[in-house]
Short mmCIF file of C-alpha atoms in Angstrom, two decimals:
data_model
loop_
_atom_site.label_atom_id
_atom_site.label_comp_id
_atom_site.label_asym_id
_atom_site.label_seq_id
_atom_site.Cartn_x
_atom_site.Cartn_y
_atom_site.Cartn_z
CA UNK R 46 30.91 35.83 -10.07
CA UNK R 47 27.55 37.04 -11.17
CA UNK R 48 24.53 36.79 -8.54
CA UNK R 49 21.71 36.47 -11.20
CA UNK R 50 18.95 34.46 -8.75
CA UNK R 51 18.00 34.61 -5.03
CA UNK R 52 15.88 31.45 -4.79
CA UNK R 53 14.06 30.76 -1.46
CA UNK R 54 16.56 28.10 -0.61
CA UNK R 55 19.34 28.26 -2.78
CA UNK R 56 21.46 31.51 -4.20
CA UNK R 57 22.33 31.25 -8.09
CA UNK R 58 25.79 32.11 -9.39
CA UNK R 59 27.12 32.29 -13.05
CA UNK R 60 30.57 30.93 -13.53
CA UNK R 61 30.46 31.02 -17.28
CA UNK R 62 31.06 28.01 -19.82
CA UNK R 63 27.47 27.21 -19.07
CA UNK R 64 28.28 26.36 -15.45
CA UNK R 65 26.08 27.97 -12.76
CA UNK R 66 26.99 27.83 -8.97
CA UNK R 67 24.57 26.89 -6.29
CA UNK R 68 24.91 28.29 -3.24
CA UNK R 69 22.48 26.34 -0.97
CA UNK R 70 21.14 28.46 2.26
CA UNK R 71 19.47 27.17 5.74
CA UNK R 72 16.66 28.34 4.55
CA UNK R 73 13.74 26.14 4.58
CA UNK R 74 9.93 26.71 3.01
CA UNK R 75 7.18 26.06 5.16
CA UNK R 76 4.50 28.33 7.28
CA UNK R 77 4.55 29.72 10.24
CA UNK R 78 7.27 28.07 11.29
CA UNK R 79 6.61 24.88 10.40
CA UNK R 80 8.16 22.88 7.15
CA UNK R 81 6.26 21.63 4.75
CA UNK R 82 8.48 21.04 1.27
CA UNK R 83 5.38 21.88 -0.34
CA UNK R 84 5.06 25.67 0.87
CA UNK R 85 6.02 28.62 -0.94
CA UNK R 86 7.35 31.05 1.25
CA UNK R 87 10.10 30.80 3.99
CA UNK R 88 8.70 29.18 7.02
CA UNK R 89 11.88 29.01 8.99
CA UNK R 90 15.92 29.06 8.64
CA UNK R 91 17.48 26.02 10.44
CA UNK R 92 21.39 25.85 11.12
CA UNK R 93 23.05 23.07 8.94
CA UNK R 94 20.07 22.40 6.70
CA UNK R 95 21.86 23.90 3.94
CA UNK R 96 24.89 21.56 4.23
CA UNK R 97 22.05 18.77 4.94
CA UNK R 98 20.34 19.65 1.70
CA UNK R 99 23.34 19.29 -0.10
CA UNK R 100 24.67 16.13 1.01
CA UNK R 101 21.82 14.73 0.78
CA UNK R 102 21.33 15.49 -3.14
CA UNK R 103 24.96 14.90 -3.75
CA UNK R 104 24.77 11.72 -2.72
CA UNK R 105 21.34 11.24 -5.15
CA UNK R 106 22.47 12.69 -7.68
CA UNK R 107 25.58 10.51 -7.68
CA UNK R 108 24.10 7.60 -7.75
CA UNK R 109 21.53 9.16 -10.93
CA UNK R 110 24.67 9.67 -12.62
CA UNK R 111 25.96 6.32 -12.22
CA UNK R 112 22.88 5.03 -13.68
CA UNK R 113 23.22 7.44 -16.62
CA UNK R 114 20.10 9.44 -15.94
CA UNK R 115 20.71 12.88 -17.19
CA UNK R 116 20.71 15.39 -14.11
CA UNK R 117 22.58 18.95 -14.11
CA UNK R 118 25.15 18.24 -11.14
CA UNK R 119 28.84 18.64 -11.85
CA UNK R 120 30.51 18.65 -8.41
CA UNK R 121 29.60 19.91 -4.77
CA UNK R 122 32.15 21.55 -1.99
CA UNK R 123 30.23 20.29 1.03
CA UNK R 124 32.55 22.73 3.43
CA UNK R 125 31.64 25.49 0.85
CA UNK R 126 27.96 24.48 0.74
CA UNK R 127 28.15 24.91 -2.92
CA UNK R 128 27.37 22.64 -5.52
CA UNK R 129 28.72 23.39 -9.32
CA UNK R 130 26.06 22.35 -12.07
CA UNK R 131 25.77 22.49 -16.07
CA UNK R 132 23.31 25.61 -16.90
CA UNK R 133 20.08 24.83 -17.85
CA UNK R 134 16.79 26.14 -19.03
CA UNK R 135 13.35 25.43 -17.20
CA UNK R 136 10.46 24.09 -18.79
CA UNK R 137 8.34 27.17 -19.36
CA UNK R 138 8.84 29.30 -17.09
CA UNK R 139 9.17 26.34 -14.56
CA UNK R 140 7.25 23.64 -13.52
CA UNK R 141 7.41 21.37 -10.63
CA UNK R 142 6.78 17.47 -11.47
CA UNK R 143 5.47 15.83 -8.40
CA UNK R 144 5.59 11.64 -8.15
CA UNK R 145 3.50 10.45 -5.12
CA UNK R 146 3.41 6.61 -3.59
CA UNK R 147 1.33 7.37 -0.84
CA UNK R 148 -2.23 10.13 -0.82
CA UNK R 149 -0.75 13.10 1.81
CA UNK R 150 -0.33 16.63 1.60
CA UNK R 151 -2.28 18.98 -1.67
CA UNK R 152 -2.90 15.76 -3.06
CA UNK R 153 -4.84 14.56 -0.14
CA UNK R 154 -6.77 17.94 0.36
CA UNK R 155 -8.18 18.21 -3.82
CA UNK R 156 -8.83 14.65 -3.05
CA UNK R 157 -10.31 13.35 -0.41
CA UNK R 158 -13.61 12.32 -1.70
CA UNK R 159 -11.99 9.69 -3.52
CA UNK R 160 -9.19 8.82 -1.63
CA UNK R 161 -7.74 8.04 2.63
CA UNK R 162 -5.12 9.45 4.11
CA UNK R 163 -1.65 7.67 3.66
CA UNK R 164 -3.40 5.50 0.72
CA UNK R 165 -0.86 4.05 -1.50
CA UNK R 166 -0.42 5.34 -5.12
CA UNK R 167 1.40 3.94 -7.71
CA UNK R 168 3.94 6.25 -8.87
CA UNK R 169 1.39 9.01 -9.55
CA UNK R 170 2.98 11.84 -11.55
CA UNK R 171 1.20 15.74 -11.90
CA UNK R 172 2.94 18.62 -12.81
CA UNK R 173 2.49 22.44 -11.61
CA UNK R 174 3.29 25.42 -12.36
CA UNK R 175 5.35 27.50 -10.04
CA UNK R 176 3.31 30.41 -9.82
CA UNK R 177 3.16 31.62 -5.94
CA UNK R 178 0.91 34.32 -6.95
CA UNK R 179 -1.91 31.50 -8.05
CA UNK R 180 -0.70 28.78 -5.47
CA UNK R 181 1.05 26.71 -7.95
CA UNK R 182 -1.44 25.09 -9.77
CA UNK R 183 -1.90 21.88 -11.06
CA UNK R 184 -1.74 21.83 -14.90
CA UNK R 185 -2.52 18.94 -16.99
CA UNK R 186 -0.58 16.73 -19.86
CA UNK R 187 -3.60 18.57 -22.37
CA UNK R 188 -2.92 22.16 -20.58
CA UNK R 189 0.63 22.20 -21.52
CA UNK R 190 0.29 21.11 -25.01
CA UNK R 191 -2.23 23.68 -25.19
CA UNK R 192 -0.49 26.55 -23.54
CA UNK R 193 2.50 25.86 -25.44
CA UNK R 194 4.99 24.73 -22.76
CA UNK R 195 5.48 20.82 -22.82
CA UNK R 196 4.59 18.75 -25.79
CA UNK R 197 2.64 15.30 -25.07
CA UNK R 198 5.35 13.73 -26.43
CA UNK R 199 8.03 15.67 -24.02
CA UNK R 200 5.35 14.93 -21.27
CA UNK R 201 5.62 11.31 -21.23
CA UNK R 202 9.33 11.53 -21.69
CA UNK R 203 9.22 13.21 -18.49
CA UNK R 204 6.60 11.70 -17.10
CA UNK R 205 8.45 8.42 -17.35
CA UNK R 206 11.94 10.25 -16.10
CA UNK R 207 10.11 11.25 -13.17
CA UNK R 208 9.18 7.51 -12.62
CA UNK R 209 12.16 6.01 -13.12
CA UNK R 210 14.53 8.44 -10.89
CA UNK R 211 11.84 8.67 -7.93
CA UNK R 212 11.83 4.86 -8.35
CA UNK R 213 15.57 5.42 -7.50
CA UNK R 214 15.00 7.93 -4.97
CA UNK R 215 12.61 5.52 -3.01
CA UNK R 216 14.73 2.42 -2.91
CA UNK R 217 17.56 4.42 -1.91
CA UNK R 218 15.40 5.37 1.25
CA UNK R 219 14.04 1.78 1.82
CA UNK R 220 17.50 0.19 2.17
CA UNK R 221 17.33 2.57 5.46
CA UNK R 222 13.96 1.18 6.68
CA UNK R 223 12.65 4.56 5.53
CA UNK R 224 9.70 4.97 3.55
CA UNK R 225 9.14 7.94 0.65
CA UNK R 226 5.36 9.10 0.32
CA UNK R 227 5.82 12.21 -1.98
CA UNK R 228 9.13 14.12 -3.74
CA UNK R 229 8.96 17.15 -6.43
CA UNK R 230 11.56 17.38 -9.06
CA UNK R 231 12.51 19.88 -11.32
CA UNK R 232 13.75 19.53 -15.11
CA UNK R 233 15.84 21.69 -17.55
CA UNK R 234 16.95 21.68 -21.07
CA UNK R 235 21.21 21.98 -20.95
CA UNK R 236 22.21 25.05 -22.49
CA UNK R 237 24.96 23.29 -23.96
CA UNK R 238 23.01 20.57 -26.22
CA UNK R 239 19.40 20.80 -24.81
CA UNK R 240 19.09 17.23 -23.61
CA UNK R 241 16.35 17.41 -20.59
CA UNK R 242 17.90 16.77 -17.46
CA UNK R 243 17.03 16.63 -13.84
CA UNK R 244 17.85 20.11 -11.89
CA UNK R 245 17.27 21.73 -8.86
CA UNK R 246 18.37 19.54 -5.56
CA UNK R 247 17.04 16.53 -4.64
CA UNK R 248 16.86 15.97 -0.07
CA UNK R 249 14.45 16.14 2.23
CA UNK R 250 13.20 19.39 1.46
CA UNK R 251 11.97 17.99 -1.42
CA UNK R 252 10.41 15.26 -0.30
CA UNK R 253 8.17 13.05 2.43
CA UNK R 254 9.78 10.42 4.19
CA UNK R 255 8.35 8.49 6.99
CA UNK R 256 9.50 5.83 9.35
CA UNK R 257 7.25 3.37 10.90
CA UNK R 258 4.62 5.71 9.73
CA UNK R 259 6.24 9.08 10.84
CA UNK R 260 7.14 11.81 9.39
CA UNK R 261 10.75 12.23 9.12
CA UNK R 262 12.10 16.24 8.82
CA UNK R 263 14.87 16.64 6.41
CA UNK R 264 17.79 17.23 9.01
CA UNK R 265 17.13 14.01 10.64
CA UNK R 266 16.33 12.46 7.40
CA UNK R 267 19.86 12.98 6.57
CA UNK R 268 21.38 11.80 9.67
CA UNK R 269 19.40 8.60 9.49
CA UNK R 270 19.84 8.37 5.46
CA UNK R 271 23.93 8.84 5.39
CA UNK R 272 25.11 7.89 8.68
CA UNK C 252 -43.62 11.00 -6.59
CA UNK C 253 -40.31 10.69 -4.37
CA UNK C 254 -38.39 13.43 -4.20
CA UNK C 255 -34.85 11.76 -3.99
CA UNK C 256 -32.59 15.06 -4.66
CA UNK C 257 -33.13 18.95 -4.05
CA UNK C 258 -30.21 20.27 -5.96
CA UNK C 259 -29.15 24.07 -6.08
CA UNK C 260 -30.60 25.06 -9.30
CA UNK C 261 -33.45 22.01 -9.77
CA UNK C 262 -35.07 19.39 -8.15
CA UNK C 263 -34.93 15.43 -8.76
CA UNK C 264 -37.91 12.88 -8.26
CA UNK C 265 -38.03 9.13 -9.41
CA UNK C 266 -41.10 8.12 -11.52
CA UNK C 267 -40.07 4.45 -11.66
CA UNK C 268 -39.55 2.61 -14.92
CA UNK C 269 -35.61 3.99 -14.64
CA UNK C 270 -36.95 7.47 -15.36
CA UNK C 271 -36.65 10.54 -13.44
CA UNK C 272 -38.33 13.92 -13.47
CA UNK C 273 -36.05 17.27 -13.09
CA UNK C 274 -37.88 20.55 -11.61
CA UNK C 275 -36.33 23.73 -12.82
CA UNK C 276 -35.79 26.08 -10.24
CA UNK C 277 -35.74 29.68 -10.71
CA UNK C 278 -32.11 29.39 -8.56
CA UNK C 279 -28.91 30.57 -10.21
CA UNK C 280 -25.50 29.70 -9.12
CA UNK C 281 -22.95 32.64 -8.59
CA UNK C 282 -21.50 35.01 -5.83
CA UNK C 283 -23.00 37.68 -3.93
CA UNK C 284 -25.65 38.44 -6.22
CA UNK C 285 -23.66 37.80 -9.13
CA UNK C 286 -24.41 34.77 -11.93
CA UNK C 287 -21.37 32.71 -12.23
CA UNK C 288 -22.07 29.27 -14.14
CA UNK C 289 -18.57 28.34 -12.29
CA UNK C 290 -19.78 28.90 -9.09
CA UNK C 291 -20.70 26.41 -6.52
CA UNK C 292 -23.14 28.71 -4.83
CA UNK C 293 -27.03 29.59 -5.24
CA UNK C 294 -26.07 33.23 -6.30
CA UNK C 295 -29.09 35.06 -6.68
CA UNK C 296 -33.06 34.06 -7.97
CA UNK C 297 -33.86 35.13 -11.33
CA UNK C 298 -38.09 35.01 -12.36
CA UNK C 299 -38.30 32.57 -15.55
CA UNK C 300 -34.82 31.30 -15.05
CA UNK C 301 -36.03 27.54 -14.72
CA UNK C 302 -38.34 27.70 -17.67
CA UNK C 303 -35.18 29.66 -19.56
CA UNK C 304 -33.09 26.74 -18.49
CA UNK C 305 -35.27 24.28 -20.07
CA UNK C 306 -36.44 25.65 -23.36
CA UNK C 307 -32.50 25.86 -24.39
CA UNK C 308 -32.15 22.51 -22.39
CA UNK C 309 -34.36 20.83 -24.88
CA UNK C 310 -33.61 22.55 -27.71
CA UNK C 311 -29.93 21.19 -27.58
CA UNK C 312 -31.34 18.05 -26.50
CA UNK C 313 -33.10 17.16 -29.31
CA UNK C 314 -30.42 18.18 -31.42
CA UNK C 315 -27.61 16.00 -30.23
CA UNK C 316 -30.68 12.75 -29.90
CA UNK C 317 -31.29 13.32 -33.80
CA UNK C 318 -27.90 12.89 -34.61
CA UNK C 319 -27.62 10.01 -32.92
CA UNK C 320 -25.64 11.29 -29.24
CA UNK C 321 -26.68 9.41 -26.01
CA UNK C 322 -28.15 11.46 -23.68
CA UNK C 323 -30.45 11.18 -20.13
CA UNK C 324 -33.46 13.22 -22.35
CA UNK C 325 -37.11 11.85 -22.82
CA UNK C 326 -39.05 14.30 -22.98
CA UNK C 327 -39.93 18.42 -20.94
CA UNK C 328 -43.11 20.28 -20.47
CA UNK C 329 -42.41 23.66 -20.93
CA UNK C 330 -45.20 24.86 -19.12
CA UNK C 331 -44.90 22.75 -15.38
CA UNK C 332 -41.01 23.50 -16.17
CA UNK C 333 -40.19 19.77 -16.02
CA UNK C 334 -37.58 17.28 -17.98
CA UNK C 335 -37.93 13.24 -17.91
CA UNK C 336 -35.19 12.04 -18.19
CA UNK C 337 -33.42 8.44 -18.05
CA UNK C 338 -31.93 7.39 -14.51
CA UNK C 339 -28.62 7.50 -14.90
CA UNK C 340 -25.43 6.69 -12.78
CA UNK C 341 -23.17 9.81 -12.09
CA UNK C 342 -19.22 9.37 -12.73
CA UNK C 343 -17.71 8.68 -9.54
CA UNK C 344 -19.38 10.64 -6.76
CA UNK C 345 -19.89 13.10 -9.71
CA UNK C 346 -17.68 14.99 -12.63
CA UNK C 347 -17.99 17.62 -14.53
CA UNK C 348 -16.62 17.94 -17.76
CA UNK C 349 -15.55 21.32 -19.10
CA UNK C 350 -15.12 22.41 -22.79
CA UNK C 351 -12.95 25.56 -23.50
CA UNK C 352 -12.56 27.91 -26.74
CA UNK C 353 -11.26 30.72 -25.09
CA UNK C 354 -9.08 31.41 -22.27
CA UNK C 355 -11.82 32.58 -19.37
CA UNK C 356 -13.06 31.68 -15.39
CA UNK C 357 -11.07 29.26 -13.11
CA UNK C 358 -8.46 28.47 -16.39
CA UNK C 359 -7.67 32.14 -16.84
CA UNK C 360 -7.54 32.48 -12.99
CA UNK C 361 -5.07 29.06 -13.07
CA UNK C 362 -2.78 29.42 -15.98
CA UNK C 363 -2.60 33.31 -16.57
CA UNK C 364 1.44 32.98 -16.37
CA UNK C 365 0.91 31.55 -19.54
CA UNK C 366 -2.12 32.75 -21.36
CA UNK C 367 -4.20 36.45 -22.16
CA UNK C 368 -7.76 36.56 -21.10
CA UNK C 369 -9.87 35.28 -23.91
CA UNK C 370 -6.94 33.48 -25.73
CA UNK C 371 -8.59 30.72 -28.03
CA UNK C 372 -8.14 26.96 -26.92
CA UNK C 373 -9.10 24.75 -28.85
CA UNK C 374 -11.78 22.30 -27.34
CA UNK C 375 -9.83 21.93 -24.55
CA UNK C 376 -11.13 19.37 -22.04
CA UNK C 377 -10.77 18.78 -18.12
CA UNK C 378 -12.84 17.47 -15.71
CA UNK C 379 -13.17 18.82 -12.13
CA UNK C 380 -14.57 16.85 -9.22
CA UNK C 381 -18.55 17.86 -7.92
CA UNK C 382 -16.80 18.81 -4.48
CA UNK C 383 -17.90 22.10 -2.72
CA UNK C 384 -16.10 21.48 0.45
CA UNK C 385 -12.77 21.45 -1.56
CA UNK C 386 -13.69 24.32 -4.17
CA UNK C 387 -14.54 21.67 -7.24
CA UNK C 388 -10.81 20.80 -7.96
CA UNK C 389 -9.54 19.57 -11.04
CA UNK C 390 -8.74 16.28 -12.03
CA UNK C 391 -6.24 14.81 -14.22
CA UNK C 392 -6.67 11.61 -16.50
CA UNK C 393 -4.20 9.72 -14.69
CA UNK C 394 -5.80 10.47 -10.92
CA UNK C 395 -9.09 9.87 -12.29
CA UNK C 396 -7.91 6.03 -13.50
CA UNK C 397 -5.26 5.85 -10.28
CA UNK C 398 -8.53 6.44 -8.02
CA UNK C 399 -10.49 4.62 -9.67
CA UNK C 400 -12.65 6.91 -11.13
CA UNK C 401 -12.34 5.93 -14.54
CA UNK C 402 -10.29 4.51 -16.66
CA UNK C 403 -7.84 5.73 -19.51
CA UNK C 404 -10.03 4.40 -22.08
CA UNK C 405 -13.34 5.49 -20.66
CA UNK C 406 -11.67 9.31 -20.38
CA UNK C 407 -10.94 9.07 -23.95
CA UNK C 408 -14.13 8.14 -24.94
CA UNK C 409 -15.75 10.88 -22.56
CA UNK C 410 -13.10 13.94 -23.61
CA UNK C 411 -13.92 13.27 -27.51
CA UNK C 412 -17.79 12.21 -26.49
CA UNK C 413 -17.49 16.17 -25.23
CA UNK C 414 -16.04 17.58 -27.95
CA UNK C 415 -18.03 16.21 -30.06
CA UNK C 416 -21.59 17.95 -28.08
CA UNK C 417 -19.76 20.93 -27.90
CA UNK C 418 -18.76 21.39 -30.94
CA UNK C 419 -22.60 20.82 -32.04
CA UNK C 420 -23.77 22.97 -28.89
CA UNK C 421 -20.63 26.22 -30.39
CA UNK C 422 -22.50 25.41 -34.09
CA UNK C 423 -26.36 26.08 -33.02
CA UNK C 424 -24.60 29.47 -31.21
CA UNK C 425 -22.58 30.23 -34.27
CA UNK C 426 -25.96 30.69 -36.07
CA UNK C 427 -27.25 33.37 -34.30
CA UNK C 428 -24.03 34.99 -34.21
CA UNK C 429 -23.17 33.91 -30.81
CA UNK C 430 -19.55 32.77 -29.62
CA UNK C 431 -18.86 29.95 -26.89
CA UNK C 432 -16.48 30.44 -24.65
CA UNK C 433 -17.04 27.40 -22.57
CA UNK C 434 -19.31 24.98 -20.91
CA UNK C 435 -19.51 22.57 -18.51
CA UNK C 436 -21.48 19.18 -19.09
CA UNK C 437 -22.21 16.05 -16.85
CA UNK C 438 -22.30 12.59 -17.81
CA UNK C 439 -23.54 9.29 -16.19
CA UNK C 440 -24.31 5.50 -17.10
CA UNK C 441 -27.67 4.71 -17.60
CA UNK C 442 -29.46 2.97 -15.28
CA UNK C 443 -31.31 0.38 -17.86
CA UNK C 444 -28.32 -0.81 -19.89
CA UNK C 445 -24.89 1.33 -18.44
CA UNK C 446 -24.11 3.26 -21.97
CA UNK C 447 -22.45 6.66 -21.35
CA UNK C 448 -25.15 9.50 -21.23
CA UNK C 449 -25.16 12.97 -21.51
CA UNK C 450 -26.95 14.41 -18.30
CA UNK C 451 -28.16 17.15 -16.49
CA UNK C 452 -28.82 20.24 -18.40
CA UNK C 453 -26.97 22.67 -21.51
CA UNK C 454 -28.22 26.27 -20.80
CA UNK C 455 -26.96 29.43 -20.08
CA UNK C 456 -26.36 28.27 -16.66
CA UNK C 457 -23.74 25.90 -17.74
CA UNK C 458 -21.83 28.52 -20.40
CA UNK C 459 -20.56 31.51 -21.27
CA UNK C 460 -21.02 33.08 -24.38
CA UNK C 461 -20.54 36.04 -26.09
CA UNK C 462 -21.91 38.03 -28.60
CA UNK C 463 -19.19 40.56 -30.04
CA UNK C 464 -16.72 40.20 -27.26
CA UNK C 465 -19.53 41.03 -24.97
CA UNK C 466 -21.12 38.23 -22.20
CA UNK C 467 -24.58 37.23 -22.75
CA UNK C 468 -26.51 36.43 -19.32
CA UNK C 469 -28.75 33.14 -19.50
CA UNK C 470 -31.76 34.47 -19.47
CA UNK C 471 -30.74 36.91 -22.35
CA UNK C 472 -29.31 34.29 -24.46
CA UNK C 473 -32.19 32.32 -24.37
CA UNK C 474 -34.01 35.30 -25.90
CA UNK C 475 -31.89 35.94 -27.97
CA UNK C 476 -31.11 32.17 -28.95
CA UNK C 477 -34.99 31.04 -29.52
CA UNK C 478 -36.24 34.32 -30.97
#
């Protein structure tokens, strides 16, 4: 089995037949020690948030699958901590799409002038580049035409993707009195027929969840979310 | 005369009658000593800089008001280094709206994962908030009509409204054998009957041009613009 990725979060297998192998990690981004899904480096490895992380986007992407929205995931071996997906190529060289109900986190700090903390947004999609040299920055629908990587016809299609399966995502959550403010996604073409589909993982270190207006961290997001 | 405004580069007084007098400052934005037209910073103080600003201020004014493009002009003395201009309500707390033809600046610095230094674009458009605290960010479409900044159809008519100036503004350059790179422009609703207006100033302070792949300074260009 060939090793050809070693993500911050997640090592990347090749099993061949276009399947790749995700070997998830307790790994979790954040800074100095403290998590924060939007970070780019390491901030601290917590025992079981692997296994977390993949229930938790098992059990999404399940449920996305059911609905017949396009996502990457094959199968998971939650004692293994490994889920088996279809191989797929990133947009570009890969780009984060980021849908926000609620004004926290970068969003909050470009914006502030304009905008409270914790002030509801409707669905509000944006799309950056991951680029930790530059900080991952924000690129627009124009930008991307521009540069090449996403078409403005591909960038509604997955503009409106991103709406639709966050939309999911979020009533999911509120069926558990729990509230989702922020989640990033990431999107592939398959290898095997190029039809865009969702990638990556989708659990709370991917997201913002609060309860009665607090923050929830992904372990105990899980707990709460699948018990 | 009331002085309502003393900006970095000129100052603001209201005349009544929904006009408005601009002084010309000899004050150039940049960094340490250096001009930057992207910088949010009184850089350095050049002698004749004002009066610079203004001679290719009017010049492009006139221009765009004989063919018919609102903008805040009236009318400058050269010689007290004054504009009147219409009152006019910035966009939001205030935008600015750049126009890029080549890949330079804060894009370059942003997107060089996908793009050489002084790769053509063509009349690319984005706007960026007026918002030193928080480094001027950049401001998509859909946050500017989600925060009620303006709306889809309003950006529409303001990204082709600057294409359109710019393209006249890269023309008059192309004449002397001069090559815009980009520029950044403000807009606002005037006062008297809320059209869209182009404001503030277009000189070398707000662009960066070239003459055979080399950058003209404003005061320069101006000489070498109006000889």
């Amino acid at each position: 089995m060939e090793k050809i990725y070693q993500g911050k979060t997640k090592d990347v297998y090749r099993l061949g037949d276009h399947q790749i192998l995700l070997q998830f990690k307790d790994d979790v981004t954040g800074e100095n020690g403290v998590f924060d899904p939007g970070a780019n480096t390491v901030g601290l490895t917590i025992a079981g948030a692997g296994r977390s992380g993949l229930k938790m986007t098992t059990y999404f992407f399940e449920v996305l699958n059911r609905l017949g929205i396009p996502t990457h995931f094959v199968s998971s071996d939650i004692d293994k901590v490994q889920m088996i997906v279809k191989e797929a190529q990133v947009l570009g060289k890969g780009l984060e799409v980021i849908c926000r109900y609620r004004a926290v986190g970068s969003f909050l700090r470009r914006y502030a002038a304009y905008c409270e903390e914790g002030q509801p947004l409707d669905s509000f999609v944006e799309v950056t580049i991951k680029d930790d040299e530059r900080g991952d920055p924000v690129i627009s629908e124009d930008a991307l035409a521009m540069l090449g990587i996403l078409t403005t016809e591909n960038y509604q299609v997955l503009k409106s993707l991103t709406q639709k399966i966050c939309g999911v995502v979020k009533d999911e959550l509120a069926k558990k009195g729990l509230e989702l403010y922020d989640i990033k996604l990431e999107f592939g073409y398959d290898k095997a027929d190029n039809t865009l589909l969702l990638i990556d993982e989708i659990s709370g270190g991917n997201m913002r969840v609060y309860k009665d207006g607090t923050y929830i961290p992904p372990l105990e997001l899980e707990k709460l979310f699948l018990s």
